[in-house]
PDB file of N, CA and C in Angstrom:
ATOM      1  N   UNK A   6       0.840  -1.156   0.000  1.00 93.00           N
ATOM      2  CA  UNK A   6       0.000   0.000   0.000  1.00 93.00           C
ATOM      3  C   UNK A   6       0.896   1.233   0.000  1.00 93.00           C
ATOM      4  N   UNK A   7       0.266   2.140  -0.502  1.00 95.00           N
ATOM      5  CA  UNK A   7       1.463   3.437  -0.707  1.00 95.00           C
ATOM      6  C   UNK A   7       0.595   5.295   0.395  1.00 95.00           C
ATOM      7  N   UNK A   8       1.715   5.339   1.112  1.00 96.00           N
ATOM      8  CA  UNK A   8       0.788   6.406   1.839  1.00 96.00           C
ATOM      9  C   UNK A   8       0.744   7.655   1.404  1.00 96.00           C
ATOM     10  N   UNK A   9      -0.726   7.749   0.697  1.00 95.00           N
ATOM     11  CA  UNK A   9      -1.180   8.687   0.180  1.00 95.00           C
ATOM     12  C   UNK A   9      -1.606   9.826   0.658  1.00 95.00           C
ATOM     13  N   UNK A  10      -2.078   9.696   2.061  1.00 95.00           N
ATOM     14  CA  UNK A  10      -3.270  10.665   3.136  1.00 95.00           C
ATOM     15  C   UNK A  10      -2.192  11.523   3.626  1.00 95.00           C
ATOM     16  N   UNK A  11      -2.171  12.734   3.080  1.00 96.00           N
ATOM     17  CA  UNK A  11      -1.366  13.777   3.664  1.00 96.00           C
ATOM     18  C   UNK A  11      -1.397  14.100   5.386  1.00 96.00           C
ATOM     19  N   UNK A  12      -2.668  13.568   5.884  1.00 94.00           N
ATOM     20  CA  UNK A  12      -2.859  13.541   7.433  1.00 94.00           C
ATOM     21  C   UNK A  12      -1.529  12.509   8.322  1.00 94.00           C
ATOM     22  N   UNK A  13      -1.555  11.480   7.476  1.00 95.00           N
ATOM     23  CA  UNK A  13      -0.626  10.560   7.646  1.00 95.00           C
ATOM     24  C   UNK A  13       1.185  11.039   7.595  1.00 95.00           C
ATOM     25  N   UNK A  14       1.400  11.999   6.516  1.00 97.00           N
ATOM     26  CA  UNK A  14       2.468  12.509   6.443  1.00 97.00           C
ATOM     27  C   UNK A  14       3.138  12.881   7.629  1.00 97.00           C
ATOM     28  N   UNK A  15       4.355  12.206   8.475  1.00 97.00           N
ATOM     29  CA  UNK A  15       5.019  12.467   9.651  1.00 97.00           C
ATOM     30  C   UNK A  15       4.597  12.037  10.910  1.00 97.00           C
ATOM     31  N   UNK A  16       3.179  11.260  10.840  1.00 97.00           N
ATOM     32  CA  UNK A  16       2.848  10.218  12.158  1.00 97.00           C
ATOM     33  C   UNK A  16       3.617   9.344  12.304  1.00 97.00           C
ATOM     34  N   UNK A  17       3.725   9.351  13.580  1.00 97.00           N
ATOM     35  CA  UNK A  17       4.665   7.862  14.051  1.00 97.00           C
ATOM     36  C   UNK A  17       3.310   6.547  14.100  1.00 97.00           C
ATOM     37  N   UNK A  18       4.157   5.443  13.204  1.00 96.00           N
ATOM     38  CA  UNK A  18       3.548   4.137  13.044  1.00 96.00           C
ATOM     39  C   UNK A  18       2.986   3.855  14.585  1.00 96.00           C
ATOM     40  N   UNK A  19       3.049   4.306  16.064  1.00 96.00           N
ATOM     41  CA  UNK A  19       2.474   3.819  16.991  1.00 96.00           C
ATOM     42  C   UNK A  19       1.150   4.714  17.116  1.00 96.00           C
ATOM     43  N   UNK A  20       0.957   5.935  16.411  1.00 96.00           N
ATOM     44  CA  UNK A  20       0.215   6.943  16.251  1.00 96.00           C
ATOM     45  C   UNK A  20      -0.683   6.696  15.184  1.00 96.00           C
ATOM     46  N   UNK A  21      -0.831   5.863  14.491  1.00 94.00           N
ATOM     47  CA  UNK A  21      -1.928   5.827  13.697  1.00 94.00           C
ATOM     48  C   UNK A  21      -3.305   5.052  14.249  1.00 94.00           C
ATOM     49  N   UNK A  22      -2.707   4.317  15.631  1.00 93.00           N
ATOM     50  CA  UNK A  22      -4.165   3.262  16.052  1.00 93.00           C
ATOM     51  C   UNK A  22      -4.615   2.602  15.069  1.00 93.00           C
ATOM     52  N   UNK A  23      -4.054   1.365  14.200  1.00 94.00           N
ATOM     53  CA  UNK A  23      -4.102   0.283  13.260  1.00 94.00           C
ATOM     54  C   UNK A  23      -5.500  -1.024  14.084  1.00 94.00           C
ATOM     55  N   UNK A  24      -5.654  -1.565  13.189  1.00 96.00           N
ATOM     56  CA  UNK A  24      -6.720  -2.262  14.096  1.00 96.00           C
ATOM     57  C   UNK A  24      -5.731  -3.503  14.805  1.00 96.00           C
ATOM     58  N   UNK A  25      -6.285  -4.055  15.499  1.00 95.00           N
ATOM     59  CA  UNK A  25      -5.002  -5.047  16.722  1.00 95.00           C
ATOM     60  C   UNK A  25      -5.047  -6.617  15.636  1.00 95.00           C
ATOM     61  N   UNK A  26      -5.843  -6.506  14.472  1.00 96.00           N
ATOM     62  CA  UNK A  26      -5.326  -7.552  13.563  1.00 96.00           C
ATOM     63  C   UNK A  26      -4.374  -7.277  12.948  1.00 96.00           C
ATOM     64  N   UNK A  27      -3.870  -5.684  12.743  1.00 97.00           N
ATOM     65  CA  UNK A  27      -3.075  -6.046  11.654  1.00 97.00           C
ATOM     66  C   UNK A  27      -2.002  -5.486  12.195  1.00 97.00           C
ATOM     67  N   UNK A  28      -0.781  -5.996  11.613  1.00 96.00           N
ATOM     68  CA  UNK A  28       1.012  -5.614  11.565  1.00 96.00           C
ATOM     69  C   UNK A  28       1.139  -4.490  10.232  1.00 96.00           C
ATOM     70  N   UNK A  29       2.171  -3.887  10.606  1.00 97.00           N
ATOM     71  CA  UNK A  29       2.757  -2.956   9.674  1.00 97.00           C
ATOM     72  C   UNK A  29       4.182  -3.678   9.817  1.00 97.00           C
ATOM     73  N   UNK A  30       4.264  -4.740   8.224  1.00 97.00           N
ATOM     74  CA  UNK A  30       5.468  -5.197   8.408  1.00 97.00           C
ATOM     75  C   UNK A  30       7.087  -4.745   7.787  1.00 97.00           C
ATOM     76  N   UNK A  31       6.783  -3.955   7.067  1.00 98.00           N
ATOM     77  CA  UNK A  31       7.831  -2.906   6.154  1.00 98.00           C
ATOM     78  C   UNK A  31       7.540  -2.125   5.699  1.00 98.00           C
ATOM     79  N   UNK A  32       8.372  -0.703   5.561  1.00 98.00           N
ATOM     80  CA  UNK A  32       8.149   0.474   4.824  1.00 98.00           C
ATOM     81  C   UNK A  32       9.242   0.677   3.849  1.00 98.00           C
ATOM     82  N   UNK A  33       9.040   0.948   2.828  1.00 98.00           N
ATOM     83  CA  UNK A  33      10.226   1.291   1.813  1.00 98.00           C
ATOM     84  C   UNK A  33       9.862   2.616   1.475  1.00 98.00           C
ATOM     85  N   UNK A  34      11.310   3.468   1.424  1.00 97.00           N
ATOM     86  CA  UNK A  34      11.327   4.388   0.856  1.00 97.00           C
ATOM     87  C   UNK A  34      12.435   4.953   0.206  1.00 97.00           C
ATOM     88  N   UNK A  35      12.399   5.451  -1.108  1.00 95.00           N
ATOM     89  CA  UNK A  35      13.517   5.888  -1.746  1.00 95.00           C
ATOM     90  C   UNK A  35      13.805   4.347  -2.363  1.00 95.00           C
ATOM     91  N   UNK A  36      13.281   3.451  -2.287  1.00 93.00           N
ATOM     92  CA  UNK A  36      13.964   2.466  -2.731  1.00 93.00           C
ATOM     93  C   UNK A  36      14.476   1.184  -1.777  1.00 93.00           C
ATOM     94  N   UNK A  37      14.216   1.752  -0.434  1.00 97.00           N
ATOM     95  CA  UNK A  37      15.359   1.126   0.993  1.00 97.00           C
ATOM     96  C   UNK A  37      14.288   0.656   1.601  1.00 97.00           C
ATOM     97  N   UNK A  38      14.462  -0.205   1.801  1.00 98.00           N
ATOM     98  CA  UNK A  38      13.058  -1.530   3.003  1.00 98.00           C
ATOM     99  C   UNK A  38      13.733  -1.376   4.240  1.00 98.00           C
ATOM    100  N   UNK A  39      12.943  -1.013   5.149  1.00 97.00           N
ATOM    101  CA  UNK A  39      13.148  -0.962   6.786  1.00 97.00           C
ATOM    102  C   UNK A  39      11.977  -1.715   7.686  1.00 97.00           C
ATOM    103  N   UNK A  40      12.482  -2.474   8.496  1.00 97.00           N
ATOM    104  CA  UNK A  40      11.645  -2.701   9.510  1.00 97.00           C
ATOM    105  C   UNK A  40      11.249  -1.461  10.583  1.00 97.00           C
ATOM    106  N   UNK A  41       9.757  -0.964  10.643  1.00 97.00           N
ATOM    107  CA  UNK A  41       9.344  -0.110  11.473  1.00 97.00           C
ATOM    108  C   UNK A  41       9.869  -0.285  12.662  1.00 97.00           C
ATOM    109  N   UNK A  42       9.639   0.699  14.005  1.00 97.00           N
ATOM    110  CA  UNK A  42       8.812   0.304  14.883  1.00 97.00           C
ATOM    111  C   UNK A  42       8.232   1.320  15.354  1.00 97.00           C
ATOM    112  N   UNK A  43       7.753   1.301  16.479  1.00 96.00           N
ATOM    113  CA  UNK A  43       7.005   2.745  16.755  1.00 96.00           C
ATOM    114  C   UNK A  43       7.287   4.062  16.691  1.00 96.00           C
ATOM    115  N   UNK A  44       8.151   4.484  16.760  1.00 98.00           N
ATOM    116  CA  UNK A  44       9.057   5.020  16.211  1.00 98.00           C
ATOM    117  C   UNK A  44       9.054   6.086  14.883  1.00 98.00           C
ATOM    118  N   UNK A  45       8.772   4.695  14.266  1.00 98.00           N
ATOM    119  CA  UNK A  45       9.265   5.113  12.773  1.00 98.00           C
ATOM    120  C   UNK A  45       7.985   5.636  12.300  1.00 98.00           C
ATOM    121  N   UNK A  46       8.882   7.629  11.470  1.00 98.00           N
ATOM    122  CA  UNK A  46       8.040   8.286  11.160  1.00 98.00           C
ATOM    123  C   UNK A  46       7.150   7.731   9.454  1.00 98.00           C
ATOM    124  N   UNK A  47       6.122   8.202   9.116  1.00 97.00           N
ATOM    125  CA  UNK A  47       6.008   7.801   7.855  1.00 97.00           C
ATOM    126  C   UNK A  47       5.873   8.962   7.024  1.00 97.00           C
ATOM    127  N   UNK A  48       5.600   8.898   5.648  1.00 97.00           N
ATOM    128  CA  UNK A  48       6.075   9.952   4.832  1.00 97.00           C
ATOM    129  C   UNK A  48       5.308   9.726   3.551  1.00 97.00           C
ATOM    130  N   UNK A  49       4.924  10.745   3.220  1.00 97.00           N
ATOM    131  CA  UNK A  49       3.937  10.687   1.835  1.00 97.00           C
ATOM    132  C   UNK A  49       4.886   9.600   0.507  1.00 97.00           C
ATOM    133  N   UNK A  50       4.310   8.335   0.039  1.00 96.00           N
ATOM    134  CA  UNK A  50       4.769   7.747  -1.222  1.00 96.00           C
ATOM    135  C   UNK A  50       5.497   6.801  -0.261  1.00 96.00           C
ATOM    136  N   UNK A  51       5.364   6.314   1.015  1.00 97.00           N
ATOM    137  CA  UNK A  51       5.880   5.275   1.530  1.00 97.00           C
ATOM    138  C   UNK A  51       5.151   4.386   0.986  1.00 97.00           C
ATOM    139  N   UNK A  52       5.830   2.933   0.631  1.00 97.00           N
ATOM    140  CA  UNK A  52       5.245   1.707   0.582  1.00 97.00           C
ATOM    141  C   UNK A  52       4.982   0.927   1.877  1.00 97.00           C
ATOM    142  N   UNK A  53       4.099   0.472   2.313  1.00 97.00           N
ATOM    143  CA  UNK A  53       4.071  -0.220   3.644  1.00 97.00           C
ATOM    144  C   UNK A  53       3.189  -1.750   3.141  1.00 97.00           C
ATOM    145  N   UNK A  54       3.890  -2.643   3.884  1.00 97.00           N
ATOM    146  CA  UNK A  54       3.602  -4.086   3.730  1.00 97.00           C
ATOM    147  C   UNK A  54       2.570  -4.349   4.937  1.00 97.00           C
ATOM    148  N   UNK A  55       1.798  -4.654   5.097  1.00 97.00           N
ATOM    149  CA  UNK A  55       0.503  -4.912   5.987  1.00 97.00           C
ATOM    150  C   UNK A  55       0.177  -6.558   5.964  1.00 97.00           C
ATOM    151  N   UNK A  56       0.230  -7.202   7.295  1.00 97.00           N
ATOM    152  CA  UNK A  56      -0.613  -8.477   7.748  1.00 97.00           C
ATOM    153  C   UNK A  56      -2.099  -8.301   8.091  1.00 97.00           C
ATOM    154  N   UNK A  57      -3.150  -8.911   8.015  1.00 97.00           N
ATOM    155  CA  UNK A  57      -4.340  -8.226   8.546  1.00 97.00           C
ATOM    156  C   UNK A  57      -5.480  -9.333   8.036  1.00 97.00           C
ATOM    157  N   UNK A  58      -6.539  -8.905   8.782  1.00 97.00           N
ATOM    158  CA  UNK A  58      -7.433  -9.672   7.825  1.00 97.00           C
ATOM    159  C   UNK A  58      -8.263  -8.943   6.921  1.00 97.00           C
ATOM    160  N   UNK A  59      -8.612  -9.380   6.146  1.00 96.00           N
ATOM    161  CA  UNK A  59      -9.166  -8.496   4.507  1.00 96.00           C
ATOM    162  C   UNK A  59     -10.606  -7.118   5.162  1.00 96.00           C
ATOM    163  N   UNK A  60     -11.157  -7.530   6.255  1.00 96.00           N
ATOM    164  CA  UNK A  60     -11.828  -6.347   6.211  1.00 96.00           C
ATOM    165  C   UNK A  60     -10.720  -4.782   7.017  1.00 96.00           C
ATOM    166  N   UNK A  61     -10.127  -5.864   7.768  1.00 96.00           N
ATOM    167  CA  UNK A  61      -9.296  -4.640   8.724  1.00 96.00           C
ATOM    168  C   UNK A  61      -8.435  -3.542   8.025  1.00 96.00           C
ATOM    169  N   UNK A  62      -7.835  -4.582   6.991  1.00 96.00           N
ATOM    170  CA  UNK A  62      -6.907  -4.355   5.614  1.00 96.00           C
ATOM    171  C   UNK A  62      -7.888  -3.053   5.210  1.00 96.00           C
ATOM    172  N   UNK A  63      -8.957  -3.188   4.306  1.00 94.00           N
ATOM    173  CA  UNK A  63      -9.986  -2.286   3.426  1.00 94.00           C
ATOM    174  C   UNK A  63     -10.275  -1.139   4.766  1.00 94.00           C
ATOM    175  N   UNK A  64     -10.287  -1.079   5.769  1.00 94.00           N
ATOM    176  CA  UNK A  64     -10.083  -0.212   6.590  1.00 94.00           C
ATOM    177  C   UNK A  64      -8.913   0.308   7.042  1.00 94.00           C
ATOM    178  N   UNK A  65      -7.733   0.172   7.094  1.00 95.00           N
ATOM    179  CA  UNK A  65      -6.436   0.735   7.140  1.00 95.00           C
ATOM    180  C   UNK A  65      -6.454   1.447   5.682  1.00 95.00           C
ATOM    181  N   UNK A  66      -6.532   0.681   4.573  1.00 92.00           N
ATOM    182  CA  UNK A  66      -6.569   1.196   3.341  1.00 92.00           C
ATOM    183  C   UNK A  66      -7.463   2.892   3.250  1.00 92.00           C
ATOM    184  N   UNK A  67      -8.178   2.337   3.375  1.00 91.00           N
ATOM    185  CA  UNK A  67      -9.279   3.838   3.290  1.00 91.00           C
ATOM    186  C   UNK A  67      -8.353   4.928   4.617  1.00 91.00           C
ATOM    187  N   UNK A  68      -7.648   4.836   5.663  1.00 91.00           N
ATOM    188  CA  UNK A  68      -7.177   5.717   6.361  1.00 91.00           C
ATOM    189  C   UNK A  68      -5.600   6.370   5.805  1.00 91.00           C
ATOM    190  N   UNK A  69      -4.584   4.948   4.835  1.00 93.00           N
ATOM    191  CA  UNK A  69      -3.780   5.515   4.539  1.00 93.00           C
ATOM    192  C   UNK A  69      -3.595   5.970   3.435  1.00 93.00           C
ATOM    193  N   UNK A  70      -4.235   5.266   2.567  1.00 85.00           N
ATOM    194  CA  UNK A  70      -3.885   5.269   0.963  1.00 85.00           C
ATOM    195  C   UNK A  70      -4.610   4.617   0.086  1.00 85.00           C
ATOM    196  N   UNK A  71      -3.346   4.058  -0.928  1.00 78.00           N
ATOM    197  CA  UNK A  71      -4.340   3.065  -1.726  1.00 78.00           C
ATOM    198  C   UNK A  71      -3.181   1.745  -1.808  1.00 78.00           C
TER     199      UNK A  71
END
């Protein structure tokens, strides 16, 4: 998924309140794959790898991107 939601631009991954199904399992940016952690800020055109189950997923989706 790629983070599109300018609201999202510079939240820390512990700051978004994700639903408790799903993981945020990598972010790439520029090209470079990192393991998050809370911590880690995010940034408009991040790629993020997501575990989840398909409705939680279509709801993270609609908050970050596409």
């Amino acid at each position: 998924m790629t983070i599109n939601n300018p609201d999202v631009d510079g939240a820390l991954v512990r700051d978004l309140r994700l639903p408790n199904d799903v993981l945020l399992l990598e972010v790439a940016r520029n090209g470079q794959a990192m393991v998050p952690s809370g911590y880690t800020p995010l940034q408009l055109m991040d790629e993020v790898t997501l575990l989840g189950q398909p409705q939680s997923l279509s709801d993270v989706t609609l908050k970050l991107g596409y």
